[in-house]
Coordinates of C-alpha atoms and ligand atoms in Angstrom, one line a residue:
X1 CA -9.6 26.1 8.1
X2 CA -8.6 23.9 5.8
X3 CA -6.9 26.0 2.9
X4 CA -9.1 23.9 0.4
X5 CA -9.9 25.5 -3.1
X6 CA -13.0 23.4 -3.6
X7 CA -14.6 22.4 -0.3
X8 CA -17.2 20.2 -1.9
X9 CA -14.2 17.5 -2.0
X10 CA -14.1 17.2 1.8
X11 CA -17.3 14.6 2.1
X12 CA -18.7 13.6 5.6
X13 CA -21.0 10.9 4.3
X14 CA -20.5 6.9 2.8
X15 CA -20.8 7.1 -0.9
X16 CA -23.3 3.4 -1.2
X17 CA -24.8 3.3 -4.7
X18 CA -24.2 7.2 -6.1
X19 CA -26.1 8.5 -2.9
X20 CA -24.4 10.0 0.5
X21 CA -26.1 8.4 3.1
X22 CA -25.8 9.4 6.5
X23 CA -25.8 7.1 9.6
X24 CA -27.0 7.7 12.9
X25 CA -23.7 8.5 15.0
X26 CA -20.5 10.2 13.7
X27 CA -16.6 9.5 13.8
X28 CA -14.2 12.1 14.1
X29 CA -11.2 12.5 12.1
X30 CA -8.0 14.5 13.7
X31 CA -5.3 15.9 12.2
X32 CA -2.1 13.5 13.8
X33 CA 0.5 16.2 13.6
X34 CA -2.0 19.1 15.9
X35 CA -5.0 17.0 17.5
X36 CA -7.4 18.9 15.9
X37 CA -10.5 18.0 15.0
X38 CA -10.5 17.8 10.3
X39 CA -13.9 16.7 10.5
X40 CA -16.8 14.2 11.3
X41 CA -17.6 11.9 9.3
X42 CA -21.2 9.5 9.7
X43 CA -20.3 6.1 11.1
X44 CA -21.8 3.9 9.0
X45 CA -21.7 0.1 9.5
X46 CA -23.0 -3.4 8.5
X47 CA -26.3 -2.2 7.3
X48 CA -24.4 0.2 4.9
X49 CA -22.0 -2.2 4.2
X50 CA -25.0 -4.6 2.7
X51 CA -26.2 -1.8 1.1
X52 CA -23.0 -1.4 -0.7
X53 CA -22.8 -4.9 -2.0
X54 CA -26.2 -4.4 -3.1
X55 CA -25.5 -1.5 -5.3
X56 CA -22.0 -2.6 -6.6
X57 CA -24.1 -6.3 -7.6
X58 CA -26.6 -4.2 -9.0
X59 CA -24.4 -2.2 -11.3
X60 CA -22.2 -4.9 -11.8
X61 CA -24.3 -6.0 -15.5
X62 CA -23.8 -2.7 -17.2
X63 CA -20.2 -1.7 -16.0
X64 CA -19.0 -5.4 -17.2
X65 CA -20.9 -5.3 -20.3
X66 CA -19.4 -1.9 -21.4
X67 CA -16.2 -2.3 -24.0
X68 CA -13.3 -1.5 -22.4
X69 CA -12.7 2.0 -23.8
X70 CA -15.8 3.0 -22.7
X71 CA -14.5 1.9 -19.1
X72 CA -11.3 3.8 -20.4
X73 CA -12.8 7.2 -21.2
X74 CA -14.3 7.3 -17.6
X75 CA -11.7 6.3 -15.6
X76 CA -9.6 8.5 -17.9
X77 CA -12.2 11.5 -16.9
X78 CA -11.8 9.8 -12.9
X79 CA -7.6 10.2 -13.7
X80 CA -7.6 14.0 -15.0
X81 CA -10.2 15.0 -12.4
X82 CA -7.8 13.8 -9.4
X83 CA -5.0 15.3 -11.0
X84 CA -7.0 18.7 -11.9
X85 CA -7.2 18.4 -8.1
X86 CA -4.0 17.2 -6.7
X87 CA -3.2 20.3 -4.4
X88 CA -6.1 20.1 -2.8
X89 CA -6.3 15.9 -2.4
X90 CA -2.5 16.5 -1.5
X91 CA -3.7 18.9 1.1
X92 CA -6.5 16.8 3.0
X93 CA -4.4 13.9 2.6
X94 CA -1.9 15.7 4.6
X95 CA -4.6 16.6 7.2
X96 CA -5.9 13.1 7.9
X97 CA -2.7 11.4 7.9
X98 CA 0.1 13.8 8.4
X99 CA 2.7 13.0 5.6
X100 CA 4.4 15.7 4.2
X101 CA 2.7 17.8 1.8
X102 CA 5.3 17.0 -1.3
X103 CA 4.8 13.6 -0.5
X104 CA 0.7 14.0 -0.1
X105 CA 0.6 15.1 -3.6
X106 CA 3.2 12.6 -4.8
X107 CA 1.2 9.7 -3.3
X108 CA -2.1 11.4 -5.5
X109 CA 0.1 11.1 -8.4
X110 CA 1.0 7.7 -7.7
X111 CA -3.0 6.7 -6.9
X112 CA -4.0 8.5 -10.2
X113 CA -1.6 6.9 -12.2
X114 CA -2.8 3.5 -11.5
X115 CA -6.0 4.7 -12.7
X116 CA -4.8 5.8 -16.0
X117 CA -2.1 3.2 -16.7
X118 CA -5.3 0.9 -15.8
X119 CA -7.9 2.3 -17.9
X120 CA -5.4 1.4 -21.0
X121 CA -4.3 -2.1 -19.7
X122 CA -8.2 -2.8 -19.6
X123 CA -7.9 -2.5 -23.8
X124 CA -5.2 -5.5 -24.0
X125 CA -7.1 -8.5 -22.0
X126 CA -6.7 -11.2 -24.2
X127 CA -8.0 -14.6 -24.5
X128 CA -6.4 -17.8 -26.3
X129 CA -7.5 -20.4 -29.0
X130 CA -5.4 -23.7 -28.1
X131 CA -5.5 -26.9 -30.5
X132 CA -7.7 -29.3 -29.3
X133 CA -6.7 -33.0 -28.5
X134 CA -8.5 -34.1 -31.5
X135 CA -9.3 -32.3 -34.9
X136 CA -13.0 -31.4 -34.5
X137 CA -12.3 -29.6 -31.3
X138 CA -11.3 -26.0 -30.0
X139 CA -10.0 -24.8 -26.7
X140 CA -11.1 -21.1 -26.5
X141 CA -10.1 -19.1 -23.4
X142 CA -11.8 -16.0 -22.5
X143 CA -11.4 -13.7 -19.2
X144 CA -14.0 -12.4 -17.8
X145 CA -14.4 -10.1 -14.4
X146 CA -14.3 -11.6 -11.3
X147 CA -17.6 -9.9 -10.3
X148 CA -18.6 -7.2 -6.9
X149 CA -14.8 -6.8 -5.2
X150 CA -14.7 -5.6 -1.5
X151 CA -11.7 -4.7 0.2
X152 CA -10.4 -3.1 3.2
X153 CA -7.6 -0.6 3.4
X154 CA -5.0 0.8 5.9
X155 CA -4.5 4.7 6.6
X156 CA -0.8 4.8 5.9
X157 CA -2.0 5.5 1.9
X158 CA -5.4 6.9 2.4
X159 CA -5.3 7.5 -1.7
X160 CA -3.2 4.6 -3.5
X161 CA -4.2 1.8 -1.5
X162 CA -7.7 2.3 -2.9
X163 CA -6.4 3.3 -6.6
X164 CA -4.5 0.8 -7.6
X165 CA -7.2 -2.0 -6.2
X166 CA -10.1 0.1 -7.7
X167 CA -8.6 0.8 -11.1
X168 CA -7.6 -2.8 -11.6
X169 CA -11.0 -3.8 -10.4
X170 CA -13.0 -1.3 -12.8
X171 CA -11.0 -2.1 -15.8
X172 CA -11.6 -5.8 -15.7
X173 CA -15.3 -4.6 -15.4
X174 CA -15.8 -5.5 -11.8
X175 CA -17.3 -3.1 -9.3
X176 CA -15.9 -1.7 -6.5
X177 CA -16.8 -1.7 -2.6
X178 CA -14.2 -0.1 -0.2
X179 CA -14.0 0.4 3.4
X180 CA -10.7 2.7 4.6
X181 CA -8.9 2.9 7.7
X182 CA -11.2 5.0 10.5
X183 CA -8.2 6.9 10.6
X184 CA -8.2 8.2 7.1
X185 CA -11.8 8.5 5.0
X186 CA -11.5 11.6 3.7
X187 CA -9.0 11.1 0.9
X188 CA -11.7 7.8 0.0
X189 CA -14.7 10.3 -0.3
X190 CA -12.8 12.7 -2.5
X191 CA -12.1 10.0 -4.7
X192 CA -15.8 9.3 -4.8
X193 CA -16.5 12.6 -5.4
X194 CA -14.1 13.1 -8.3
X195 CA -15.7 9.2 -9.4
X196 CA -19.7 10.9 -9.5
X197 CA -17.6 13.9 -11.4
X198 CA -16.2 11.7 -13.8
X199 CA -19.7 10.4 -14.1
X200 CA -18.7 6.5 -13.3
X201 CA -22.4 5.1 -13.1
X202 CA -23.7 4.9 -9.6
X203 CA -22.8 1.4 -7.5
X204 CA -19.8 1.1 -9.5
X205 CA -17.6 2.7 -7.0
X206 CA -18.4 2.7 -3.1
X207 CA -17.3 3.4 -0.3
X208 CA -18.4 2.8 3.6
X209 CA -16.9 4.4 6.2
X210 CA -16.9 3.1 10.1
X211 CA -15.4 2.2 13.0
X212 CA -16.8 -1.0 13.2
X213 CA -14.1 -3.0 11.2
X214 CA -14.8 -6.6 12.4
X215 CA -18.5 -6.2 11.8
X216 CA -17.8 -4.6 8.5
X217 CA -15.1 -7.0 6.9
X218 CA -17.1 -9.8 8.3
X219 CA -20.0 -8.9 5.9
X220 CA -17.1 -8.4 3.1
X221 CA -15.3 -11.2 3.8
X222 CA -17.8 -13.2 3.9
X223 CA -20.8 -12.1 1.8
X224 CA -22.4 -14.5 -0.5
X225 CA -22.2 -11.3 -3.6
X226 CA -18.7 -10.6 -3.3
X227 CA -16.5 -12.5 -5.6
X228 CA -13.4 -11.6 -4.6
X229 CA -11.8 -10.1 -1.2
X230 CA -8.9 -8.0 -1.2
X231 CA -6.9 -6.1 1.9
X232 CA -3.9 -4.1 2.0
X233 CA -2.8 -4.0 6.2
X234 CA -1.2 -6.2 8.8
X235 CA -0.3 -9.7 8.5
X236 CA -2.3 -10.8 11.6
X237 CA -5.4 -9.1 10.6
X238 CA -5.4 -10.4 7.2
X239 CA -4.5 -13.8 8.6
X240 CA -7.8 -13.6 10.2
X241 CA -9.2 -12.2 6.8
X242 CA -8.3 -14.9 4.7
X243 CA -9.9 -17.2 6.9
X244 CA -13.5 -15.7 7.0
X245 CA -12.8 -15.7 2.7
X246 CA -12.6 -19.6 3.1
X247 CA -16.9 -20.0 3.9
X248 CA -17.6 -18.6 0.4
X249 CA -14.5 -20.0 -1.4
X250 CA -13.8 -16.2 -2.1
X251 CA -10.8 -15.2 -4.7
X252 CA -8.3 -13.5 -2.0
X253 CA -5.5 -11.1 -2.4
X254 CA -3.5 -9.9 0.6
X255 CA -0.9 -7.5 1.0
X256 CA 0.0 -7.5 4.0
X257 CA 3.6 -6.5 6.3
X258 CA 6.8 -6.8 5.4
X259 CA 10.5 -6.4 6.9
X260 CA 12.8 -5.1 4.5
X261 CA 16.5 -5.4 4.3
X262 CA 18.7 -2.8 3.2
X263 CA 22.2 -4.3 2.4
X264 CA 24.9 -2.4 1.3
X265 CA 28.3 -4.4 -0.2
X266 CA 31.7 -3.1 0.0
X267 CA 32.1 -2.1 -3.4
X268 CA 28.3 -0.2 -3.3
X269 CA 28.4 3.6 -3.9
X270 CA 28.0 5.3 -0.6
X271 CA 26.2 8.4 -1.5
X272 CA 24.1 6.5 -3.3
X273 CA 23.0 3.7 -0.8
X274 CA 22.8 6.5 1.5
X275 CA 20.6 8.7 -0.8
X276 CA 18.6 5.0 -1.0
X277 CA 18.5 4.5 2.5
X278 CA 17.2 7.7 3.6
X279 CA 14.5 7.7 0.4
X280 CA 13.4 3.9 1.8
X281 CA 13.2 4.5 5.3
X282 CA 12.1 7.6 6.0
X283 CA 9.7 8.2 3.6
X284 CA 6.4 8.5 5.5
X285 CA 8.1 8.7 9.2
X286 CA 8.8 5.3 8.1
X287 CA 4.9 4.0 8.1
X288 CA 5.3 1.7 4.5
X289 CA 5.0 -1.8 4.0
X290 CA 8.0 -1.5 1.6
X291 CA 10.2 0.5 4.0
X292 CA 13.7 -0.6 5.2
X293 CA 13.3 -2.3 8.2
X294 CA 17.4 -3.6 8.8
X295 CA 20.4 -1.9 7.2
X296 CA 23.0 -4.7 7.0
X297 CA 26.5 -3.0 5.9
X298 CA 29.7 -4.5 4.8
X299 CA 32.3 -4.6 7.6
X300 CA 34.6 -2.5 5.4
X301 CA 32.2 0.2 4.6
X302 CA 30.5 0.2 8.1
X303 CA 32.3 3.3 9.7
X304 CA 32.1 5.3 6.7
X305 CA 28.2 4.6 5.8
X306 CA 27.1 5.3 9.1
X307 CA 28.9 8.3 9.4
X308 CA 27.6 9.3 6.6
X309 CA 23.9 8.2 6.6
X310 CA 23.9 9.6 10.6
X311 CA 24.9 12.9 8.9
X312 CA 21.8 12.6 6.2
X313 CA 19.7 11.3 8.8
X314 CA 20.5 14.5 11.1
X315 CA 19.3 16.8 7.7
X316 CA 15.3 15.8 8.3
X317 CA 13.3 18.3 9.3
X318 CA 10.3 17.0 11.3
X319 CA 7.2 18.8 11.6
X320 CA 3.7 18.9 10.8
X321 CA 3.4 18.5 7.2
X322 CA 2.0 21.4 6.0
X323 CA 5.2 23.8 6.6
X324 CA 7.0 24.4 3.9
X325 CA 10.3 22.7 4.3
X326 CA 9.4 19.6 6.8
X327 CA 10.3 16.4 5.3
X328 CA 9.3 14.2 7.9
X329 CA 5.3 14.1 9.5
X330 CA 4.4 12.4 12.7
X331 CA 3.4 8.7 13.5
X332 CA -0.1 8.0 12.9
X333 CA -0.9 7.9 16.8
X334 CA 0.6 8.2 20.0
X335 CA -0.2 4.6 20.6
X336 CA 2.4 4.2 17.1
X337 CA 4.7 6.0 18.8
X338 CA 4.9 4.1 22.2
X339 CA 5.2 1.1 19.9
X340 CA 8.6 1.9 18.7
X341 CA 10.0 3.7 21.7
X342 CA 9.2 -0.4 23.3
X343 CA 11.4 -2.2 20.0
X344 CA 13.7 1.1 20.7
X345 CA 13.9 0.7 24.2
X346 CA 14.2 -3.6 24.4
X347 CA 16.9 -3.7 21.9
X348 CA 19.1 -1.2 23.7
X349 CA 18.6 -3.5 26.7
X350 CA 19.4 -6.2 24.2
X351 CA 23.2 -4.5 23.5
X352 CA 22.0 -1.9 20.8
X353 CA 23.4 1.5 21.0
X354 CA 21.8 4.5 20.2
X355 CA 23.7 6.4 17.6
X356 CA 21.1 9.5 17.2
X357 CA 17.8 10.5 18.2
X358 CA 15.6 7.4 20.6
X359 CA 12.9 10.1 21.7
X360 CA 9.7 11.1 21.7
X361 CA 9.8 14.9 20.0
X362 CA 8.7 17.9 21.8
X363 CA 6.7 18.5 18.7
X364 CA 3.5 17.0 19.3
X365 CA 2.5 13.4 20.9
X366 CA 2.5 11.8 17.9
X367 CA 6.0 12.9 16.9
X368 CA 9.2 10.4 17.1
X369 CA 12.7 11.4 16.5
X370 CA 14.3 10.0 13.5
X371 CA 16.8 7.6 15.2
X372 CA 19.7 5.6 14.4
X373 CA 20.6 2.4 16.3
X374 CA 23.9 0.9 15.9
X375 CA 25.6 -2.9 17.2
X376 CA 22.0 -4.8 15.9
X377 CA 22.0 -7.8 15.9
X378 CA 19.4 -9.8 13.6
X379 CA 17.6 -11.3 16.3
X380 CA 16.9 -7.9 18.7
X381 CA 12.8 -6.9 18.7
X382 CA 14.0 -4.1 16.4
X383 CA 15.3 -6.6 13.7
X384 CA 13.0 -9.0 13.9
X385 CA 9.5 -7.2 14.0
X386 CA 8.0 -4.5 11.4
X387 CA 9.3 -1.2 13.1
X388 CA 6.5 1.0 11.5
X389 CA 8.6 4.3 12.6
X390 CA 11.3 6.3 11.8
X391 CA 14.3 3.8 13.3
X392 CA 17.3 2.5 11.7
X393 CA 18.7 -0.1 13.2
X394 CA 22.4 -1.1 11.6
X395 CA 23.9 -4.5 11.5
X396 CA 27.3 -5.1 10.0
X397 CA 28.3 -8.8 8.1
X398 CA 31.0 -10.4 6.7
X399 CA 30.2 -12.0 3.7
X400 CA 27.5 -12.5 0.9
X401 CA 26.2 -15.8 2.0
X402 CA 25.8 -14.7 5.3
X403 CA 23.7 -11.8 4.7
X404 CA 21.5 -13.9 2.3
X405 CA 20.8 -16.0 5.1
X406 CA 20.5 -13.3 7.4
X407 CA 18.0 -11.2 5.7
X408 CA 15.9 -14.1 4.4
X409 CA 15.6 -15.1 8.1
X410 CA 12.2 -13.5 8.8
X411 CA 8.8 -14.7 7.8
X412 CA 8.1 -11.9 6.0
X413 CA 8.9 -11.3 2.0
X414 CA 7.6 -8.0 0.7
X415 CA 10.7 -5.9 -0.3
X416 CA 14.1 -6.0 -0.3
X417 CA 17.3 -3.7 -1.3
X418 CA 20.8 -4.2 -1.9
X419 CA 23.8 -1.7 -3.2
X420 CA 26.9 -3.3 -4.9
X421 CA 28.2 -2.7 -8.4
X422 CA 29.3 -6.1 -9.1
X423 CA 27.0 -8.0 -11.6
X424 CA 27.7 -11.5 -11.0
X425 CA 26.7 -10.3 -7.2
X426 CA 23.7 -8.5 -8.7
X427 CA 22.3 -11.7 -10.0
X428 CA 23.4 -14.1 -7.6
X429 CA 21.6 -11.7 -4.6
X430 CA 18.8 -10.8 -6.4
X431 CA 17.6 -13.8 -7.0
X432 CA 18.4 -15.7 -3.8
X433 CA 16.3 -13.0 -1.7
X434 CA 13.4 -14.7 -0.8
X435 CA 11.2 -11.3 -1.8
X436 CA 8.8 -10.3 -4.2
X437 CA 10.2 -7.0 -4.8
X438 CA 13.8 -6.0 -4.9
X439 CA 15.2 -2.8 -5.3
X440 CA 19.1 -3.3 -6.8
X441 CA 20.8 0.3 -6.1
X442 CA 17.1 1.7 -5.6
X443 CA 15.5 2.9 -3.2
X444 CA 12.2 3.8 -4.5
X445 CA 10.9 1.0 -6.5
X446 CA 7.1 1.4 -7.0
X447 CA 5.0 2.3 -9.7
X448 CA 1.8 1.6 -11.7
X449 CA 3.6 -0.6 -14.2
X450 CA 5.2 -2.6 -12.0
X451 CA 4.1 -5.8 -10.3
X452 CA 3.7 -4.6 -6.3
X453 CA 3.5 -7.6 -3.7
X454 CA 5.1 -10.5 -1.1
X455 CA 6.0 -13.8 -1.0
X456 CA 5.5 -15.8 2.4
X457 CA 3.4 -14.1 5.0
X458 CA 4.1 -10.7 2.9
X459 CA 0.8 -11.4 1.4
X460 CA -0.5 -12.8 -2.1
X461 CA -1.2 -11.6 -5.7
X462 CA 0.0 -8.5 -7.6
X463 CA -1.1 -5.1 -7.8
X464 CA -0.2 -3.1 -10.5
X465 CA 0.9 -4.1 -14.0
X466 CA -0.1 -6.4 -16.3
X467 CA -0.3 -9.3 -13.5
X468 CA -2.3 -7.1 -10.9
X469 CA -4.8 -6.8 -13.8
X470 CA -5.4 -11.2 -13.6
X471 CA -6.2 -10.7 -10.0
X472 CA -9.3 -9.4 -11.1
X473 CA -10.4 -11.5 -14.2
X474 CA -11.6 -15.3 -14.1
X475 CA -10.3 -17.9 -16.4
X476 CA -12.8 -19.2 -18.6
X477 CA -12.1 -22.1 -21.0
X478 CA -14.9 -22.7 -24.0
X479 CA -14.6 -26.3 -25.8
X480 CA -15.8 -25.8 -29.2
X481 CA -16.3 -29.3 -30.9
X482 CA -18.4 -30.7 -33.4
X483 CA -16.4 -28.3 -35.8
X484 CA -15.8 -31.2 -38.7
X485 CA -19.1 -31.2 -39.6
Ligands
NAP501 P1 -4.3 -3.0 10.2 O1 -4.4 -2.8 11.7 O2 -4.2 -4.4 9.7 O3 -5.5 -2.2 9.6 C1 -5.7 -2.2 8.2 C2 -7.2 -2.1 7.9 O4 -7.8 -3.3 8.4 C3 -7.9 -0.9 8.5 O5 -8.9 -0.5 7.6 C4 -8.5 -1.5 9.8 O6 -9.6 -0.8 10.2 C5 -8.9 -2.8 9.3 N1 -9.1 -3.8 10.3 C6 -8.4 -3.9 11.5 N2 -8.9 -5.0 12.2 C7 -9.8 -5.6 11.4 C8 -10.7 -6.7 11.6 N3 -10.6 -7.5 12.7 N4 -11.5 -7.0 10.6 C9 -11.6 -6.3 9.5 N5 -10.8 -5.2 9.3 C10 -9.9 -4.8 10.3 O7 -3.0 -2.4 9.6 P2 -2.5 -0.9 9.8 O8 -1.7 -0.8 11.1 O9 -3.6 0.1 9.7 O10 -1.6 -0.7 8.5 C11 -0.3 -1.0 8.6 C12 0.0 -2.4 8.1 O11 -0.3 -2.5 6.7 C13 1.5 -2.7 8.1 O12 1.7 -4.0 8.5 C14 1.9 -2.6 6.7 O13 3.1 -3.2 6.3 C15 0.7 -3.0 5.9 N6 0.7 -2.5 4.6 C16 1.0 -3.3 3.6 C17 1.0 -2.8 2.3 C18 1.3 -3.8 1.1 O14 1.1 -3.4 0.0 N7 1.9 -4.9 1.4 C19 0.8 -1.5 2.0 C20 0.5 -0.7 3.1 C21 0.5 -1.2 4.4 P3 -9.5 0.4 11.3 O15 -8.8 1.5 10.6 O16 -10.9 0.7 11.7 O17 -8.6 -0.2 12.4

C-alpha cells in the first residue's frame, strides 16, 4: 500500500533510549490529500516523555565526551543512510503530509544536508585565550554543549525541522529529545531508524510521539534535565512555550511565524520576480514560515506582473502528491482550509477582488485553489495575518519609502523579498527591512550554511550555519592566574 522499498522504515512506536516502546492507546496518521488511514502509531505521553529525558541525560556523558570526528563519522553514517534512502523518506513524507513528491525528496535532501554540513562544523568549535588585566593572568574560553535538548516540531517539515535542530544539537555533543506534530511522526521514526542504523548510541537521539502536546511540552519545557528548549511552530504557542522555559531559566530558541513581503520595484526583471514569486509562495500549498505572505508591486509594473504571474499561477497542477506531474498538494486539514477561505472571504468584503481561483477544490476536502487576490490593501485579514495557504494577495505602492514602511508594518520579522536591479536600492532596502532573512531577486533562500531565523515575534536564535551551531554550546570562561610564578 505504500510503494515503500524497505518497510522497516515505516515505525509505529516512540524511539525513548534505542528501544520502541509501545503505549497503551494508538493515533492514527491519514494521508491529507485521500483520508486514508497511513498508519497507527502508539500514543505515547508524559511518562514517555520522562523517559526520554532520562535516556538522552543518561547518554549525555559519552556522546559529549567523544572528539568531534567521532560524532562526525556517525552522523556522517546518519547523512548517507537518509540519502541511500531518500525515495522512500521522500515517499512517506509525501503520505503524512501531502507535499509534492519532488519536493518530499527535496525537503530529505535539505534535512540531510544539515546533518552533514553539521557533522563537519562540529570539527571547527573554537575557544579563545584573551590577555588578562594583569600579567600573571589568562582569560581562556572554552564551549562546551549545552546538555539534553528537547524540542517540539510542526508537521509542515516533518524531516528538516528535526534535522537541522538535531544535527546542530549532536555536533556540539548534546543529546537530542524530539516530539513532532501528531500530524506527521512517521518521517521522525525513520529518522530514528536510519539514527539506530547509523549506530548513534542509544539515548542520544529520541523521539516521543503523542497527542497530548500541552502535557508533553510542559514536561520539556519545563523539566529540571533539559538545558535547553527549542520549537519551530506558531508564534502564540511558542509565546506560551517560552514562558513555561522561564521556571528552569531554560536556554530558548524559537522559530516561530512569519509574514513575508514580496516587493517587486519598477526596474525588477519580471520573469524573474515572477519565477520568485511562484517558487516563494506556492511552494508547499503555501504552508512555510518563509513563504510570501503580501506581493507589493510597483505602480508601473502592476498590470504587467499580474498578468503575468496570474498566467504562472494558472500553470499549477494541484493534486495529490504522489502523481507524477502535480506541483501543488493539499492543505494540511480541512480545518486549514476553512481558515483561508475566512481571510479569503473577509478581505473581499473588505474591497479585495478575486483575480483567480477563491475555492475550495473538487479534489478532496483538504484541497484549496491556488488564488490570486487583487486591490489589497495592507491592513485587510489577508495582509495582515500569516495566510498559511495557497493565496496571493497583491498590493500596489508608489515609492520605496512607502513600501519599507508598509512591509515592516507587521509584528512579524522572519523573511522578506524584494526584486530591483538597482544597487544603491539593494542596499538601502535590504537593510532597512526589519527581517532576519532577505531574499534580494530570490526566491528560495534556505540552506544548511546559512543562518535561518526572525527578528521580533518571528522567533529567536539561528539554525543552520556557523551561528545555529552557538545555540547549542555554553560559554565558558577559565581564569588562569598565578602564571608568574
Ligand atoms: P503549532 O500549532 O504551533 O504547532 C507546532 C507544534 O507545537 C506541534 O508539534 C504541536 O503539536 C505543538 N503544540 C501545539 N500546541 C502546543 C502546546 N500548548 N504545548 C506544546 N506543544 C504544542 O504550529 P503549526 O500550525 O503546526 O505550524 C505552523 C506554524 O509554524 C506557522 O506559524 C509557521 O510559520 C511556523 N513555522 C515556523 C518555522 C520557522 O522556522 N520559523 C518553520 C516552520 C513553521 P500537535 O501537532 O499535537 O498540535
Amino acid at each position: 500500500m505504500h510503494g515503500l522499498d524497505d518497510h522497516k522504515l515505516i515505525k509505529n512506536f516512540s524511539y525513548i533510549n534505542g528501544s520502541w516502546h509501545s503505549s497503551a492507546s494508538d493515533l492514527d496518521v491519514t494521508n491529507p490529500a485521500t483520508g486514508q488511514l497511513v498508519a497507527k502509531v502508539s500514543n505515547a505521553g508524559v511518562e514517555e516523555t520522562n523517559l526520554a529525558i532520562a535516556g538522552a541525560k543518561a547518554a549525555l556523558k559519552a556522546w559529549s565526551s567523544k572528539s568531534a570526528n567521532e560524532r562526525a563519522a556517525l552522523m556522517r553514517k546518519w547523512f548517507d543512510l537518509m540519502m541511500a534512502n531518500q525515495d522512500d523518506l521522500g515517499r512517506l513524507l509525501t503520505l503524512e503530509q501531502g507535499k509534492p513528491l519532488a519536493e518530499a525528496k527535496g525537503e530529505i535532501g535539505y534535512g540531510a544536508a544539515f546533518i552533514e554540513w553539521f557533522a563537519e562544523e562540529g570539527k571547527r568549535v573554537y575557544g579563545d585565550v584573551i590577555p588578562g588585566p594583569s600579567g600573571d593572568k589568562r582569560i581562556v574560553v572554552v564551549k562546551q554543549p549545552v546538555g539534553v535538548v528537547a524540542s517540539i516540531t510542526p508537521w509542515n517539515f516533518p524531516n528538516a525541522m528535526i534535522a537541522r535542530k538535531a544535527a546542530a544539537a549532536l555536533a556540539a555533543g548534546c543529546t537530542f529529545v524530539v516530539r513532532p506534530a501528531t500530524q506527521t511522526p512517521l518521517s521522525a521514526l525513520a529518522m530514528a531508524e536510519l539514527a539506530e542504523r547509523a549506530g548513534i548510541p542509544a539515548g542520544v537521539f529520541n523521539v516521543v510521539v503523542g497527542n497530548d502536546a500541552r502535557g508533553m511540552g510542559e514536561v520539556l519545557t519545563q523539566h529540571p534535565d533539559v538545558a535547553k528548549f527549542t520549537f519551530t511552530g506558531s508564534t502564540g504557542v511558542g509565546k506560551s512555550l517560552i514562558s513555561q522555559c522561564a521556571s528552569t531559566v531554560k536556554k530558548v530558541s524559537m522559530e516561530l511565524g512569519g509574514n513575508a513581503p514580496f516587493i517587486v520595484f519598477d526596474d525588477a526583471d519580471l520573469d524573474a520576480a515572477v519565477a520568485g514569486a511562484i517558487a516563494s509562495k506556492y511552494r508547499n500549498a503555501g504552508q512555510t514560515c518563509v513563504c510570501t505572505n503580501r506581493i507589493f508591486v510597483q505602480r508601473g509594473v502592476l498590470e504587467e506582473f499580474t498578468t503575468k504571474y496570474i498566467a504562472a499561477v494558472k500553470e499549477l497542477q494541484m493534486g495529490d502528491g504522489l502523481i507524477a506531474g502535480v506541483n501543488m498538494g493539499p492543505m494540511i486539514s480541512s480545518k486549514a482550509v476553512s481558515d483561508v477561505e475566512r481571510l479569503v472571504r473577509d478581505s473581499i468584503d473588505a474591497g479585495a477582488t478575486l483575480a483567480l481561483g477563491g475555492q475550495r477544490d473538487d479534489a478532496g476536502e483538504c484541497f484549496y485553489q491556488a488564488t490570486v487576490l487583487t486591490h489589497v490593501t495592507n491592513d485587510m485579514p489577508i495582509a495582515a495575518n500569516e495566510i498559511f495557504g495557497p493565496v496571493s494577495p497583491i498590493i500596489t505602492f508608489d515609492t520605496e519609502e512607502e513600501v519599507l514602511a508598509q512591509a515592516n508594518d507587521t509584528e512579524y520579522g522572519l523573511a522578506a523579498y524584494f526584486y530591483t536591479r538597482d544597487i544603491g536600492r539593494v542596499w538601502r532596502v535590504g537593510e532597512g527591512l526589519d527581517f532576519g532573512m532577505v531574499g534580494v531577486n530570490e526566491g528560495i533562500i534556505s540552506n544548511a550554511a546559512a543562518p535561518f531565523g526572525g527578528v521580533k515575534q518571528s522567533g529567536n536564535g539561528r539554525e543552520g550555519s556557523k551561528y545555529g551551531l552557538d545555540d547549542y554550546m555554553e560559554i565558558k570562561y577559565l581564569c588562569m592566574g598565578g602564571l608568574d610564578k
